[in-house]
Short mmCIF file of C-alpha atoms in Angstrom, two decimals:
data_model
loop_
_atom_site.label_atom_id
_atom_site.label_comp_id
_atom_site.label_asym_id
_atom_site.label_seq_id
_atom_site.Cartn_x
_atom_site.Cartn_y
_atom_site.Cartn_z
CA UNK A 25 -13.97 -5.86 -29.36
CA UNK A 26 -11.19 -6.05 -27.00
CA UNK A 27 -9.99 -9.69 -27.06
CA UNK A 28 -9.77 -11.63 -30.27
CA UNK A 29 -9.37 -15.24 -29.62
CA UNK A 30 -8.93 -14.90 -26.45
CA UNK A 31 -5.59 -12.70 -27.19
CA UNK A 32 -5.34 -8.89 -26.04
CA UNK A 33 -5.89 -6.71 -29.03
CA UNK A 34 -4.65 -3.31 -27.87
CA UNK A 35 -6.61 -0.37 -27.82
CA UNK A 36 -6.13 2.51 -30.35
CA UNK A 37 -4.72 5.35 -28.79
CA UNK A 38 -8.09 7.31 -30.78
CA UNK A 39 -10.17 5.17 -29.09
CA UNK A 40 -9.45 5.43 -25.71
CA UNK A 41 -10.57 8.47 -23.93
CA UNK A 42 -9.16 9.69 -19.73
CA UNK A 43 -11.51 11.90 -18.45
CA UNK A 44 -12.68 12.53 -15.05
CA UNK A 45 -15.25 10.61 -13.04
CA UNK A 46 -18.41 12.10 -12.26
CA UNK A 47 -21.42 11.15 -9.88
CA UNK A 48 -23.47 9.11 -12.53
CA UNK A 49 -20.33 6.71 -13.22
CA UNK A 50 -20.44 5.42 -9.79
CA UNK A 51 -22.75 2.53 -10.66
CA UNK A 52 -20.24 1.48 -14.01
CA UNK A 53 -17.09 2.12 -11.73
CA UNK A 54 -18.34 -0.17 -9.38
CA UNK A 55 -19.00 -3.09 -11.56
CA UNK A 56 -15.42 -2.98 -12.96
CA UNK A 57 -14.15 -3.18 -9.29
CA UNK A 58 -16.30 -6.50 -8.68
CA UNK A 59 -15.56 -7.97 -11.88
CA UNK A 60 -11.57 -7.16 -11.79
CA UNK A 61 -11.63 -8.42 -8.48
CA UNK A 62 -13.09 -11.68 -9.33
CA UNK A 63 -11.01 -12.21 -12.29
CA UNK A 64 -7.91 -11.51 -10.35
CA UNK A 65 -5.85 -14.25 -7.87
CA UNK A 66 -7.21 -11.63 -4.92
CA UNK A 67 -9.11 -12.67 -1.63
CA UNK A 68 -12.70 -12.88 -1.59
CA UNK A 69 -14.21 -9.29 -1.26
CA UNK A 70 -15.40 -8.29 1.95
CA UNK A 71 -18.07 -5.87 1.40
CA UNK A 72 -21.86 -6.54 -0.60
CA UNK A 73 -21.34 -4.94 -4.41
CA UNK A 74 -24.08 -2.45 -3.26
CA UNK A 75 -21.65 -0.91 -0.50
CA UNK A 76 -18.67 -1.30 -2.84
CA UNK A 77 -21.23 1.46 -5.25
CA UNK A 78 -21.88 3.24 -2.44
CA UNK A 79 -18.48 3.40 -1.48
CA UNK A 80 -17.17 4.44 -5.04
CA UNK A 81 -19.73 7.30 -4.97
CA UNK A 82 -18.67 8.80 -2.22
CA UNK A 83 -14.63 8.90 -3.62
CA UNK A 84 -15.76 10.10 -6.82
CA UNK A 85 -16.60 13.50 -5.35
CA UNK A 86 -14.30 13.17 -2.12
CA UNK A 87 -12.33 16.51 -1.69
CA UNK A 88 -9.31 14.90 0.45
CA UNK A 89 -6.28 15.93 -0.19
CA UNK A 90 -5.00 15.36 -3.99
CA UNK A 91 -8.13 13.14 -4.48
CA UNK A 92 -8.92 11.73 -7.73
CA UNK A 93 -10.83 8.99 -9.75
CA UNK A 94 -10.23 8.72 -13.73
CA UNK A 95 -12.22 6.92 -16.05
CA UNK A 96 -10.81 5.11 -19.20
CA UNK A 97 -13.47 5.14 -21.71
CA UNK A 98 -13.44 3.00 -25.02
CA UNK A 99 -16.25 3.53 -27.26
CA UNK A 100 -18.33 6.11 -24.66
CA UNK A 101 -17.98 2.64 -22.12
CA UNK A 102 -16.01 3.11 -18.97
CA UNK A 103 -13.88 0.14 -19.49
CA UNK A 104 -11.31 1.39 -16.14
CA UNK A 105 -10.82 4.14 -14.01
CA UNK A 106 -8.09 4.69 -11.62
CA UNK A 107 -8.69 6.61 -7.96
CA UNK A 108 -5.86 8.64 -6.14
CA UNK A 109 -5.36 10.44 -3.01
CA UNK A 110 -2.03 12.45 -2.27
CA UNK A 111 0.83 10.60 -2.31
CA UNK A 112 -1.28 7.21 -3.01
CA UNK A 113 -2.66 5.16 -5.63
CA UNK A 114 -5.59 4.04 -4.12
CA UNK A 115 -7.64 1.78 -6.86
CA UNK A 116 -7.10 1.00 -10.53
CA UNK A 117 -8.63 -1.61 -12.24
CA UNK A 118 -9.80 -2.45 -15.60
CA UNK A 119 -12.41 -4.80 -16.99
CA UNK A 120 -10.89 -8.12 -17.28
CA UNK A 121 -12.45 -8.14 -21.37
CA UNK A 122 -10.12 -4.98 -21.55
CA UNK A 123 -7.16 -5.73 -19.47
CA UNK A 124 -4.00 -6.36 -21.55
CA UNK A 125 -4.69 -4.40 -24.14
CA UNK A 126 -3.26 -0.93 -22.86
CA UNK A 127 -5.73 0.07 -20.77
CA UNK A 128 -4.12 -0.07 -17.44
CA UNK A 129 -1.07 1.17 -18.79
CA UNK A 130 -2.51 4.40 -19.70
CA UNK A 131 -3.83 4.88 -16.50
CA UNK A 132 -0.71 4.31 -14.93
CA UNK A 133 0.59 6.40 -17.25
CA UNK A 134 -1.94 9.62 -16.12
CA UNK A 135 -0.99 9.11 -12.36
CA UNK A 136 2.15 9.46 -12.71
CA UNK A 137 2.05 12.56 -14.96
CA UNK A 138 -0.34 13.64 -12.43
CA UNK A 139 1.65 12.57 -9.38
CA UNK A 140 5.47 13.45 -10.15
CA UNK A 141 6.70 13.13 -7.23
CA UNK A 142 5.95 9.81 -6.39
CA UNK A 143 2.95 7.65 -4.93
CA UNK A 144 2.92 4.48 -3.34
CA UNK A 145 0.25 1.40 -3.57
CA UNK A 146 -1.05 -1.54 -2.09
CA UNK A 147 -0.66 -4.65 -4.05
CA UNK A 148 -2.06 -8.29 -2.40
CA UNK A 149 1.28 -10.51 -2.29
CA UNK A 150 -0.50 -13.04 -4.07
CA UNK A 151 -1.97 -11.21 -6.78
CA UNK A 152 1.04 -11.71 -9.23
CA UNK A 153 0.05 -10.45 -12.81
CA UNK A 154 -0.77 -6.94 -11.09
CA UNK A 155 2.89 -7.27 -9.18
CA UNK A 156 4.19 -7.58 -12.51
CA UNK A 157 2.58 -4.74 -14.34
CA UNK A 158 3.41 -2.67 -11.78
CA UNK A 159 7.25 -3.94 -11.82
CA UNK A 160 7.29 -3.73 -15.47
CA UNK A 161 6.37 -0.19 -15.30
CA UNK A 162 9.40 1.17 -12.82
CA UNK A 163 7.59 0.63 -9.36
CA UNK A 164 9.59 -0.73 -6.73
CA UNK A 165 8.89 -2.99 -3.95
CA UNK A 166 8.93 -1.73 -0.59
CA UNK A 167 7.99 -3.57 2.17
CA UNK A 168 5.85 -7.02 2.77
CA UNK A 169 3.31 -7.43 5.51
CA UNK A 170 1.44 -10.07 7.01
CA UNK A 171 -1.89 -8.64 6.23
CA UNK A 172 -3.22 -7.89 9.68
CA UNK A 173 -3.48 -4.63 8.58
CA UNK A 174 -5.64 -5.08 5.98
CA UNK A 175 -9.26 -6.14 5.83
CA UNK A 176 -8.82 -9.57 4.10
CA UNK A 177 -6.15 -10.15 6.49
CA UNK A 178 -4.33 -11.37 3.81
CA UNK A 179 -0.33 -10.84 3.07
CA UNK A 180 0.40 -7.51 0.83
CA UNK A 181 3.30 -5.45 -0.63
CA UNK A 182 3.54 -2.04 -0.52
CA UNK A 183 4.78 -0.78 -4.20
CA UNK A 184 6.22 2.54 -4.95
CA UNK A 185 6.88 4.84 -8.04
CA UNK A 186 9.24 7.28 -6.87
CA UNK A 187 8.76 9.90 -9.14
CA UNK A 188 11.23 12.03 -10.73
CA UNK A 189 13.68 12.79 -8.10
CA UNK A 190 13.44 9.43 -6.46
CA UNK A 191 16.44 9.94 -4.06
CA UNK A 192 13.83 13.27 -2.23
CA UNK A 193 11.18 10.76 -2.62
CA UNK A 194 12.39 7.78 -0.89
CA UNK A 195 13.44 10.44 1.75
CA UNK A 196 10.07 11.80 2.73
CA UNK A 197 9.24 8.15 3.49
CA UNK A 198 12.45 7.07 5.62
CA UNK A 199 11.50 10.83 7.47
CA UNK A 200 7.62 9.44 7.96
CA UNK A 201 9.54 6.32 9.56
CA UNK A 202 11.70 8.00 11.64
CA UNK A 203 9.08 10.42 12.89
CA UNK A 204 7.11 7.37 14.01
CA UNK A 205 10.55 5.41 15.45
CA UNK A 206 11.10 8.51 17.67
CA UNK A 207 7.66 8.12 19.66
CA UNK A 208 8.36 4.64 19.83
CA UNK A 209 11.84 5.53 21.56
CA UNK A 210 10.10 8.28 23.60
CA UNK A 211 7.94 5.46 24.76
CA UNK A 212 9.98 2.57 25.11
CA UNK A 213 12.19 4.90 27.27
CA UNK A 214 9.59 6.05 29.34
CA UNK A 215 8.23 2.65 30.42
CA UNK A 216 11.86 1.56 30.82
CA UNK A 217 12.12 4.31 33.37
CA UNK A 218 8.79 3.88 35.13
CA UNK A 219 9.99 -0.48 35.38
CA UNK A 220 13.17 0.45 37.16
CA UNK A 221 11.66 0.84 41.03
CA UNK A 222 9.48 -1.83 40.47
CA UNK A 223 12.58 -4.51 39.94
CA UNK A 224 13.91 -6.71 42.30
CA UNK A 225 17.62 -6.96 40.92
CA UNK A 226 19.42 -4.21 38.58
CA UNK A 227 21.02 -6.82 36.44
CA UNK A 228 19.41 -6.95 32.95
CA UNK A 229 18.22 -10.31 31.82
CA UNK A 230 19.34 -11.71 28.44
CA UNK A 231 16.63 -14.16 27.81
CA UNK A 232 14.02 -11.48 28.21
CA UNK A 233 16.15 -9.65 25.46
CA UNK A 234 16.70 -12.79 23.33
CA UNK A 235 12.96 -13.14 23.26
CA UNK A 236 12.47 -9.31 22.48
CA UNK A 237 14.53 -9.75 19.17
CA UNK A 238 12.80 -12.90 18.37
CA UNK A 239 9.61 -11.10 18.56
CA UNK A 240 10.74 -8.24 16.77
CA UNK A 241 12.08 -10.47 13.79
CA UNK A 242 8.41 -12.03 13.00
CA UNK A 243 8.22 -8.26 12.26
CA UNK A 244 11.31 -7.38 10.34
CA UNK A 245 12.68 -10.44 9.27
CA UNK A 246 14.99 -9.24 7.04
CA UNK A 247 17.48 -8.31 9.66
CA UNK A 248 17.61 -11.34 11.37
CA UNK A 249 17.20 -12.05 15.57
CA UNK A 250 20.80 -11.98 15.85
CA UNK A 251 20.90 -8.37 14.30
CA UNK A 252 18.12 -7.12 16.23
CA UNK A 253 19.67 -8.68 19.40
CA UNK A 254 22.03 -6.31 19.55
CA UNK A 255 19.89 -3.19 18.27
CA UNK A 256 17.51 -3.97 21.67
CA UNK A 257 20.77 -4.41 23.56
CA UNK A 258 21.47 -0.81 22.46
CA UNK A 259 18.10 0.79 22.96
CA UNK A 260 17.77 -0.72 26.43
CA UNK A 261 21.53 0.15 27.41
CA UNK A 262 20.87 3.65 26.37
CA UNK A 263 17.20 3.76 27.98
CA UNK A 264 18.62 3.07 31.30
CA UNK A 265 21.19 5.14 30.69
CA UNK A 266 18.67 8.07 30.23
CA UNK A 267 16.56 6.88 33.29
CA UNK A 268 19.37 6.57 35.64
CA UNK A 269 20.88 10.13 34.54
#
């Protein structure tokens, strides 16, 4: 038994078995995602358990790229598992009878052996304990986002482990960033250029930009209006710039 008056007891290291998933554990994988779900401070699901199943069976055979599901077995019971993709943790729970008791750590624990170079993860902002497992563990916090880009539409934080050369893996992300900030400067230039006909005065209008950073910092509001003020100052300078040219 994994609790013992209501305390953890941990699980012996001779008693807990990683293995891969296969097919016939989608139904037991499943139920460990409802029920850690429900025992966790985490938004109301919003998908029937019977898709969630159907769901988990199709990722425990998926062939994406570096995809993976794990099961943590205690006594022949799955009592966890833990699903990847490359570069991504993409589910781990454990069964909230089993949680605390080494479990989840030893899942964590295979990822990472399994992922050296670093994976990230999306963690609910409100969901604390796993926050603090995670940050226990080495991962680092990332970014914060208002959840519109997640289906519960509620507030999350993207987590990272960063591997063993976490200077290369921090990197690769700022490169994925950049990648996307250059279209975004293709584009922002463009459309500056295609505006410039259309105007009825040349002279730039600082409202319009006072407004831009304001808008920008409900999206990054760690650098402040003021700061982003003068980055849209620069972009548009050098926009026109380029259009005018």
């Amino acid at each position: 038994m994994p609790t013992e008056g209501g305390a953890a007891v941990p699980v012996p290291e001779s008693e807990l078995v990683l293995r891969p998933a296969e097919p016939d554990d989608a139904d037991a994988l499943a139920l460990i995602h409802v029920l850690a779900r429900r025992a966790a401070p985490m938004p109301d699901p919003v998908h029937p358990d019977d898709d969630v199943r159907r769901w988990l069976r199709e990722r425990v055979v998926e062939d994406a790229p570096g995809a993976e599901t794990w099961v943590a077995e205690v006594e022949g019971s799955p009592v966890g598992y833990a699903r990847t993709t490359a570069g991504w943790l993409d589910d781990l729970y454990v069964q909230p009878a089993h949680q605390d008791a080494g479990v989840g750590g030893a899942l964590l624990d295979l990822v990472m052996a399994r992922q050296p170079d670093g994976f990230c993860l999306w963690v609910f902002e409100g969901n604390r304990p796993a926050r603090d497992f995670y940050a226990h563990r080495g991962l680092v916090e990332l970014e914060r986002t208002d959840g519109s880009g997640n289906e519960e539409g509620e507030p999350d934080v993207r987590l990272a482990w960063p591997g063993q050369d976490p200077v290369a893996f921090l990197r690769g992300l700022v490169d994925d960033v950049d990648a996307q900030l250059g279209d975004l400067l293709a584009r922002r230039a463009a459309l500056t250029r295609a505006i410039q006909p259309l105007k009825t005065s040349a002279r730039r209008d600082p409202a319009r930009e006072r407004a831009v950073a304001e808008h920008l910092a409900t999206r990054a509001p760690a650098l402040g209006v003021d700061r982003l003020e003068r980055i849209i100052r620069v972009v548009i300078e050098e926009s026109l710039d380029a259009a005018t040219g």
